[in-house]
CSV table of C-alpha atoms in Angstrom, one decimal:
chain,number,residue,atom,x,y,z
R,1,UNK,CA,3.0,-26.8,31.6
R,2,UNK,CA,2.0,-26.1,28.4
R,3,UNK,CA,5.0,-24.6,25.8
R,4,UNK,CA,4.0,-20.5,25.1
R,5,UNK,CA,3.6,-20.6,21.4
R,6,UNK,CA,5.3,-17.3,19.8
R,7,UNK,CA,3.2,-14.7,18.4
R,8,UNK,CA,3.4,-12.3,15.8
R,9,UNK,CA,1.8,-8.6,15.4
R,10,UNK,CA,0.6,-7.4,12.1
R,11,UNK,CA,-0.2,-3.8,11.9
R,12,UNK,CA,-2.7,-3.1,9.0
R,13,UNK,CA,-1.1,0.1,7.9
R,14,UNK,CA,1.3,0.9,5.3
R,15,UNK,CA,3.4,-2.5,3.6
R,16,UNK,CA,0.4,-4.4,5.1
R,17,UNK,CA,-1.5,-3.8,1.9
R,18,UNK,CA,1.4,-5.0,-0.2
R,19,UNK,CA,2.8,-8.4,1.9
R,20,UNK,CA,-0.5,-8.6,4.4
R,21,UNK,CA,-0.7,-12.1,2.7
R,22,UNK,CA,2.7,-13.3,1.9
R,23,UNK,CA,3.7,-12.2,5.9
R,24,UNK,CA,0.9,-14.2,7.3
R,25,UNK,CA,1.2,-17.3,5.2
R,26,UNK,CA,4.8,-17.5,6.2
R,27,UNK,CA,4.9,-17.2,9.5
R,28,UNK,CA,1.4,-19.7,9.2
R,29,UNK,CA,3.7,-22.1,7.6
R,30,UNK,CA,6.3,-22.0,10.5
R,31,UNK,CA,3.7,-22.7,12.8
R,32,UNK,CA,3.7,-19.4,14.6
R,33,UNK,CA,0.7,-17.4,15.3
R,34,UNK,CA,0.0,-14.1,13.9
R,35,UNK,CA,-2.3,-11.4,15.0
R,36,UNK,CA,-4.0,-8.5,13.4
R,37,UNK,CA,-4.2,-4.7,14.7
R,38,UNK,CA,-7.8,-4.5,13.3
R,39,UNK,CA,-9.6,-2.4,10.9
R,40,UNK,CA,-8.6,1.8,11.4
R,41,UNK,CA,-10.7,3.9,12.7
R,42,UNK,CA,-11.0,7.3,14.8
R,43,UNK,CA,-9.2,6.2,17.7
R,44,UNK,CA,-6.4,4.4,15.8
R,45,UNK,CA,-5.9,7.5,13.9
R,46,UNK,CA,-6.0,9.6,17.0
R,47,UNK,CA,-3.6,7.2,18.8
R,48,UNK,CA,-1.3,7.6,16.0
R,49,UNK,CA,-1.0,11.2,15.7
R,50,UNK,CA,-0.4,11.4,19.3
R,51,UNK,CA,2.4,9.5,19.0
R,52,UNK,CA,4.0,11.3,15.5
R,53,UNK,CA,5.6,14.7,14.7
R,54,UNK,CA,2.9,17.0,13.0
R,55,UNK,CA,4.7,16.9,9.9
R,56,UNK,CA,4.6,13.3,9.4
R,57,UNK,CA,2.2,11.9,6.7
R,58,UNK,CA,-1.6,10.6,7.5
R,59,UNK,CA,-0.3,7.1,6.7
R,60,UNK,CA,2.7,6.9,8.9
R,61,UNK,CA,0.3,8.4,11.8
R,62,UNK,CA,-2.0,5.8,10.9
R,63,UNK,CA,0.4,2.9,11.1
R,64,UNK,CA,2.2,3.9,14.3
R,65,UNK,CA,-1.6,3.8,15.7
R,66,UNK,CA,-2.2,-0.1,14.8
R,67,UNK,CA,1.5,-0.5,16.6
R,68,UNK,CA,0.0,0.9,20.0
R,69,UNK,CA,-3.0,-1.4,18.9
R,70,UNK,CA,-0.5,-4.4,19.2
R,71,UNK,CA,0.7,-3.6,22.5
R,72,UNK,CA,0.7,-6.2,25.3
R,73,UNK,CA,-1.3,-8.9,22.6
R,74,UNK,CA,1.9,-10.3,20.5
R,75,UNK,CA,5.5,-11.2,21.7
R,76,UNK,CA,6.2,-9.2,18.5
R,77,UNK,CA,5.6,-6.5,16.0
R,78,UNK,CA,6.5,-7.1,12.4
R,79,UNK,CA,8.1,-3.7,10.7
R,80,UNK,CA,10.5,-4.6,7.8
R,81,UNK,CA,12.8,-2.4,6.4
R,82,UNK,CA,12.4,-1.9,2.4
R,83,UNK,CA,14.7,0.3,0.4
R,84,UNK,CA,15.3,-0.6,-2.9
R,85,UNK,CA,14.2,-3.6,-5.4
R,86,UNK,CA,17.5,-1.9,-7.8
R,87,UNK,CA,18.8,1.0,-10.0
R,88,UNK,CA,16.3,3.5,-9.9
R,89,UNK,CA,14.0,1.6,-7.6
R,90,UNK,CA,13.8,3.0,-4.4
R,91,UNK,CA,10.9,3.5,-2.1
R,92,UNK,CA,10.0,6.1,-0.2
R,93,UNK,CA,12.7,6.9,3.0
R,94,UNK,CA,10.0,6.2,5.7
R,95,UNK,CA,10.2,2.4,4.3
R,96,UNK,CA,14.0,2.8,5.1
R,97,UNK,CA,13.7,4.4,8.9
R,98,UNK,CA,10.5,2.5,10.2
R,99,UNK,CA,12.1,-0.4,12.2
R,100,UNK,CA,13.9,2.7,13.7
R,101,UNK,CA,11.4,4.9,14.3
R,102,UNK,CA,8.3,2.5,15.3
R,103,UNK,CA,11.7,1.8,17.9
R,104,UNK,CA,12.1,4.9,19.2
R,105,UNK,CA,8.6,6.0,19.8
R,106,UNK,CA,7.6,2.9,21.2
R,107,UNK,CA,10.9,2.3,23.4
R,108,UNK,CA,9.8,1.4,26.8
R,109,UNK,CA,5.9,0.5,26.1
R,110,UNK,CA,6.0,-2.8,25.7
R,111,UNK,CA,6.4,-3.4,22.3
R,112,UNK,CA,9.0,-5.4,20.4
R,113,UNK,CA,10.2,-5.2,17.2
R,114,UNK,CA,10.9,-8.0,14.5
R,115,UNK,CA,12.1,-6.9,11.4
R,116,UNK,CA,14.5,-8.0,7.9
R,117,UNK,CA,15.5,-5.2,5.0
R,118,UNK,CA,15.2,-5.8,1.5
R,119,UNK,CA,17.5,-3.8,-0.2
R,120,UNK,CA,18.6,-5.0,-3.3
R,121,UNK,CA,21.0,-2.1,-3.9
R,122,UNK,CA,23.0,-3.3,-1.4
R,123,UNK,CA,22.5,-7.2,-2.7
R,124,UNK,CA,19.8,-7.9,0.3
R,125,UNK,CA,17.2,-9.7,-1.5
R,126,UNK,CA,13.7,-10.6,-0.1
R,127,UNK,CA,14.3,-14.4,0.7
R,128,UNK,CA,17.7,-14.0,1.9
R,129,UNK,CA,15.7,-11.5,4.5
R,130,UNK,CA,13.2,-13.4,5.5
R,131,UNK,CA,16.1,-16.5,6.0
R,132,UNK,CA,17.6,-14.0,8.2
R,133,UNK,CA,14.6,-13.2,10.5
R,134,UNK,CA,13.1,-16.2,11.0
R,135,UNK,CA,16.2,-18.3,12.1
R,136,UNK,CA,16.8,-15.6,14.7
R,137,UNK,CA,13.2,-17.3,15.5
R,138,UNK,CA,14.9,-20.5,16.0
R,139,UNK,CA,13.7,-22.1,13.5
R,140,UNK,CA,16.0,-24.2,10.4
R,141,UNK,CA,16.8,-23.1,7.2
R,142,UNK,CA,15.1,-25.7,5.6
R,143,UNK,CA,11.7,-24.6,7.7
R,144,UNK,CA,12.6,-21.3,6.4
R,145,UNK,CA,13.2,-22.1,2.7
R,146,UNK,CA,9.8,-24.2,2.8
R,147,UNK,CA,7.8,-21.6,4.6
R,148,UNK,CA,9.0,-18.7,2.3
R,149,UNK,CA,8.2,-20.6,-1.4
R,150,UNK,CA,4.3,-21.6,-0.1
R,151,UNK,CA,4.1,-17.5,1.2
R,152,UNK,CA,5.5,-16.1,-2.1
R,153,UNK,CA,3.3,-18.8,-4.1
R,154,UNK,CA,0.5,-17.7,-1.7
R,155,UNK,CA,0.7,-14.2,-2.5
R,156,UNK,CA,1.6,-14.3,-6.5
R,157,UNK,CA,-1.3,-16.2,-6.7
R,158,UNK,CA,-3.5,-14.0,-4.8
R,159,UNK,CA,-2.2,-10.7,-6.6
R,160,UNK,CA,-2.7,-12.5,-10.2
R,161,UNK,CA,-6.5,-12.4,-9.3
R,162,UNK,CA,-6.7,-9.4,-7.8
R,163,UNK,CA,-5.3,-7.9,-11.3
R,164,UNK,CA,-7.5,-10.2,-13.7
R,165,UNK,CA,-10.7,-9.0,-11.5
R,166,UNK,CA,-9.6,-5.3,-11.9
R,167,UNK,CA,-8.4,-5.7,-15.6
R,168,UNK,CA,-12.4,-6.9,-16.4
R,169,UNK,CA,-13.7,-3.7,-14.6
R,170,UNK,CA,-12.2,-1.9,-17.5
R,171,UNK,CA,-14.8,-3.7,-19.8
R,172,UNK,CA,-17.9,-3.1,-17.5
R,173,UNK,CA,-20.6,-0.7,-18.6
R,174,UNK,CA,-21.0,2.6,-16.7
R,175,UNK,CA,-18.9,5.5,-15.8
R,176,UNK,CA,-15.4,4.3,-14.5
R,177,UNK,CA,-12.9,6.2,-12.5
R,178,UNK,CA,-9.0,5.4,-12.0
R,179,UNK,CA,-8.2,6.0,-8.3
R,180,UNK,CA,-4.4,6.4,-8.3
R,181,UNK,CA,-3.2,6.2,-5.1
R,182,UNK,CA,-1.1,3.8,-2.6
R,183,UNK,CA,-2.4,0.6,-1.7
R,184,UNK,CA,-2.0,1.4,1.9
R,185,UNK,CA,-4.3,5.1,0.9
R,186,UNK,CA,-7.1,3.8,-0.9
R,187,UNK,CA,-7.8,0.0,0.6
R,188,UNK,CA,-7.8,1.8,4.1
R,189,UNK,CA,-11.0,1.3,5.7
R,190,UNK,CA,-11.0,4.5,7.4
R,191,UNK,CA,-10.1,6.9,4.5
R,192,UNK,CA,-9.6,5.7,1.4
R,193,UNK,CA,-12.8,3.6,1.2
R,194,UNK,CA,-15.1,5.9,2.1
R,195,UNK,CA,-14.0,7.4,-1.5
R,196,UNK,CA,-14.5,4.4,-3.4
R,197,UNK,CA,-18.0,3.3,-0.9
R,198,UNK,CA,-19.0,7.2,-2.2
R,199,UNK,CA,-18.4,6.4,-5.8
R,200,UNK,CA,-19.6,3.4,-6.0
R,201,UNK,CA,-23.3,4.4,-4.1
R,202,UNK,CA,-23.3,7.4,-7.2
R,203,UNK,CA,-23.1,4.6,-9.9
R,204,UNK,CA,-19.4,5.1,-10.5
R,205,UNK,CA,-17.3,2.3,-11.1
R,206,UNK,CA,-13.4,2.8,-9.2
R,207,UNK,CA,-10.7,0.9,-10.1
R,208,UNK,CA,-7.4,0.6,-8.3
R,209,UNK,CA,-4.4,1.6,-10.4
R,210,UNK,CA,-2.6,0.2,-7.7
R,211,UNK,CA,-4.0,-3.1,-8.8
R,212,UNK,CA,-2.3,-3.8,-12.0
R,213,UNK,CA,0.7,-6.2,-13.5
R,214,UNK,CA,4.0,-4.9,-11.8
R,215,UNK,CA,6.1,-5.6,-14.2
R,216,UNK,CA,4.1,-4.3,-16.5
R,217,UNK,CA,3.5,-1.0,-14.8
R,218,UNK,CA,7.0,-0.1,-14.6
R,219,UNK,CA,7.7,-0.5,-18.3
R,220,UNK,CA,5.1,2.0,-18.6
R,221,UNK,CA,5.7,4.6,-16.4
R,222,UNK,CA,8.7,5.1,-18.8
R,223,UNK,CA,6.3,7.2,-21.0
R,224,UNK,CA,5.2,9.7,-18.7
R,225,UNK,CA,8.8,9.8,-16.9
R,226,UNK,CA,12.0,8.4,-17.0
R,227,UNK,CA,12.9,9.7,-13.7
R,228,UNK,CA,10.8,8.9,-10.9
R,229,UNK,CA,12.8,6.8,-8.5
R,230,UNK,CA,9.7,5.6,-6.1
R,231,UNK,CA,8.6,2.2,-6.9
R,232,UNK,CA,5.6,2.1,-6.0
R,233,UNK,CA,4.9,5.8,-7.6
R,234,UNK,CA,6.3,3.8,-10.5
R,235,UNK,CA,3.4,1.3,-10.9
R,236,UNK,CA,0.8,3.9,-10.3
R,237,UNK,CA,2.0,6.0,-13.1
R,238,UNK,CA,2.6,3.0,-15.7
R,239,UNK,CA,-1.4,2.1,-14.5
R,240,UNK,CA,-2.7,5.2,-15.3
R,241,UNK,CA,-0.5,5.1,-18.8
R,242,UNK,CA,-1.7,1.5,-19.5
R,243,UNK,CA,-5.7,3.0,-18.5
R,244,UNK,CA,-5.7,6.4,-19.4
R,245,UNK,CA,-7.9,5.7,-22.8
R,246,UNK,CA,-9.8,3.2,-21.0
R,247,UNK,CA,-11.9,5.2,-18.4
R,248,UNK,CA,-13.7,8.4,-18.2
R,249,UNK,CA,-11.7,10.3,-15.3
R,250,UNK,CA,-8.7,9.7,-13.0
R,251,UNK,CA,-8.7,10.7,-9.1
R,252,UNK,CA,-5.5,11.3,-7.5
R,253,UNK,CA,-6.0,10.5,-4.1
R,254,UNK,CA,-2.9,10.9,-1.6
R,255,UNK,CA,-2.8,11.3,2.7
R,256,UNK,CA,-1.3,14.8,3.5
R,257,UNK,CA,1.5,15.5,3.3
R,258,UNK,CA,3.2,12.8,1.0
R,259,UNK,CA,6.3,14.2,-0.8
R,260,UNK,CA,5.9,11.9,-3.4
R,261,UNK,CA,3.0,12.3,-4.1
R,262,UNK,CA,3.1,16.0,-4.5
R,263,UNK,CA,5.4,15.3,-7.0
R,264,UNK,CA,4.1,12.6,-9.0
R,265,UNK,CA,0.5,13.7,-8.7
R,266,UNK,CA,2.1,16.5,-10.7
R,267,UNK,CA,3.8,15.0,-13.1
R,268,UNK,CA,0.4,12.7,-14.0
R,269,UNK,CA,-1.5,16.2,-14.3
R,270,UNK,CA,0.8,17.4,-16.6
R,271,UNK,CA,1.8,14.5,-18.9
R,272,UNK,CA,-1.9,13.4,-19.3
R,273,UNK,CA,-4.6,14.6,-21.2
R,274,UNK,CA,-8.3,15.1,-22.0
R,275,UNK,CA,-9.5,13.5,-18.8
R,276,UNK,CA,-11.2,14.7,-15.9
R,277,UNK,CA,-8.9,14.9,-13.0
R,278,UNK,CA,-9.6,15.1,-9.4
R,279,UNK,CA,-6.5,15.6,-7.0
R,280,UNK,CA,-8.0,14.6,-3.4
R,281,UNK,CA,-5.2,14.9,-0.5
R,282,UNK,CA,-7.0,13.7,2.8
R,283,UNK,CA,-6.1,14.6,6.3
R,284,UNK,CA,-7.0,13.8,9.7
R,285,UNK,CA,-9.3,16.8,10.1
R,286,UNK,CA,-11.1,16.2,6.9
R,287,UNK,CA,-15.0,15.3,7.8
R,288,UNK,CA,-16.5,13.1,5.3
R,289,UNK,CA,-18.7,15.7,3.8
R,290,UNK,CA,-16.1,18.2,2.6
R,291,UNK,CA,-14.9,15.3,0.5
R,292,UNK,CA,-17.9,13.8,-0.7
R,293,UNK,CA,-19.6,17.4,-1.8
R,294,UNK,CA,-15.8,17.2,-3.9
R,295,UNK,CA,-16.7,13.4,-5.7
R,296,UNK,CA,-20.0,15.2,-6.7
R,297,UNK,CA,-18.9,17.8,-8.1
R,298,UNK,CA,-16.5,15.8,-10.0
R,299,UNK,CA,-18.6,12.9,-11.1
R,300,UNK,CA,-21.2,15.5,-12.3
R,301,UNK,CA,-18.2,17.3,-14.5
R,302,UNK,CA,-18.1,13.5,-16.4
R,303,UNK,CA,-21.7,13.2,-16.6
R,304,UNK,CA,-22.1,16.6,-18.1
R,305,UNK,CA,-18.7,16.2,-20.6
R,306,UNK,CA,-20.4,12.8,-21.5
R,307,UNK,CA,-24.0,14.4,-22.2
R,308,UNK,CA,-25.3,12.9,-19.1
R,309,UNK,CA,-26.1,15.1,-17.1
């Protein structure tokens, strides 16, 4: 009889856009299989907000609807708990409570959850976590060690080039436009890119603040605020410090209703200056034309401040 092999859900929501590829090269590595929830689309989106409060944000609905995707084709479904990377470096609280929630709404359907926390606050680093939840997978620590240098290799490597393809968008010739917004936001194929699919058929050229040098980003960020305590906020505010100068308008695009983003979406209005700005908050009832008649309107403000138009 042949041996089951273990398998691993993926849902491509939320921190999927962040660790999609350090996850699956991991787990690749151990030799244990991995499957994805598939690309959103209505009836993720509806399955999700079924299965959420009304006040919880787009994304979170969206994510808890690649979950139910998951059900009955993996043995488990990966949701990690990530709360800090230090002082003044927190994420966002539904980072902290999804193991627990994703839990509770799906206790008794079937689904199973693997998870490991990263909170370096409390001196929980990322490998240590990942030690954690895989040898409760049976397998060694020296697997485990192995498994988690290739991922984080993997994925360094992978983000590098994502940046240095981004970075020489900046130099191309055309009308550019900053989209800052979360990863998990504007790389969604559902939502965020029919934004950027809309630009780009107008002869605009997007580019992804979310898509810059960490490290970098954070130092950054210090000269619009010293305050803001989201990390991932963080890098999106350094990007659009470190790219202000360098394109001809900004779009700050955000899934209703994100605290964070009401308040950092602010804070970049406020701080910075003589560009065109466009704050875009998407929701599961807006239809695709409300928000591309918005785009026009806004593309045609550059054209017409540039003498194009």
């Amino acid at each position: 009889m042949e041996e089951h092999r273990m398998v691993i859900g993926l849902p491509q929501g939320l921190l999927y856009y962040r660790y999609g590829a350090l996850w699956q090269t991991f787990f690749n590595e151990l030799g244990i299989e991995t499957v994805l929830s598939g690309p959103t689309d209505r009836r993720i989106m509806d399955a999700g907000a079924a299965l959420s409060i009304d006040e919880a944000c787009l994304s979170l609905k969206i994510f808890l609807g690649h979950v139910a995707a998951l059900a009955g084709r993996c043995d488990y479904v990966l949701v990690p708990r990530v709360s800090s990377f230090g002082r003044h470096r927190n994420m966002c609280t539904r980072f902290e409570a999804l193991p627990d929630l994703t839990g509770n709404v799906f206790r008794g359907k079937g689904v199973k959850v693997l998870s490991y926390e990263v909170d370096v606050l409390s001196r929980k680093g990322e490998e240590a976590a990942f030690l954690s939840m895989a040898g409760g997978l049976g397998r060694s620590l020296r697997e485990v060690h192995r498994a988690y240098r290739q991922a984080k290799k993997e994925d360094q490597a992978r983000r590098k080039a994502a940046v240095r393809a981004e970075e020489q968008l900046y130099k191309s010739e055309g009308i550019k436009v900053l989209i800052a917004a979360h990863s998990y936001v504007v790389e969604d194929p559902y939502i965020g890119r029919a934004v950027t699919g809309y630009l780009k058929k107008s002869g605009v050229i997007p580019i992804r603040a979310d898509v810059v040098d960490r490290d970098e980003a954070l130092k950054w960020s210090q000269d619009i605020s010293l305050t803001c305590k989201w990390e991932m906020s963080r890098e999106i505010v350094g990007s659009v410090a470190m790219h202000e100068h360098k394109v001809d308008g900004i779009i700050l695009l955000s899934a209703f209703p994100c605290g964070p983003d009401a308040m950092v979406n602010e804070l970049i209005s406020r701080r910075v200056r003589d560009v065109p700005m466009l704050n875009l908050v998407l929701d599961s009832q807006s239809g695709t034309a409300g928000v591309e008649t918005r785009l026009e309107s806004f593309v045609d403000i550059i054209r017409f401040k540039e003498g194009k138009l």
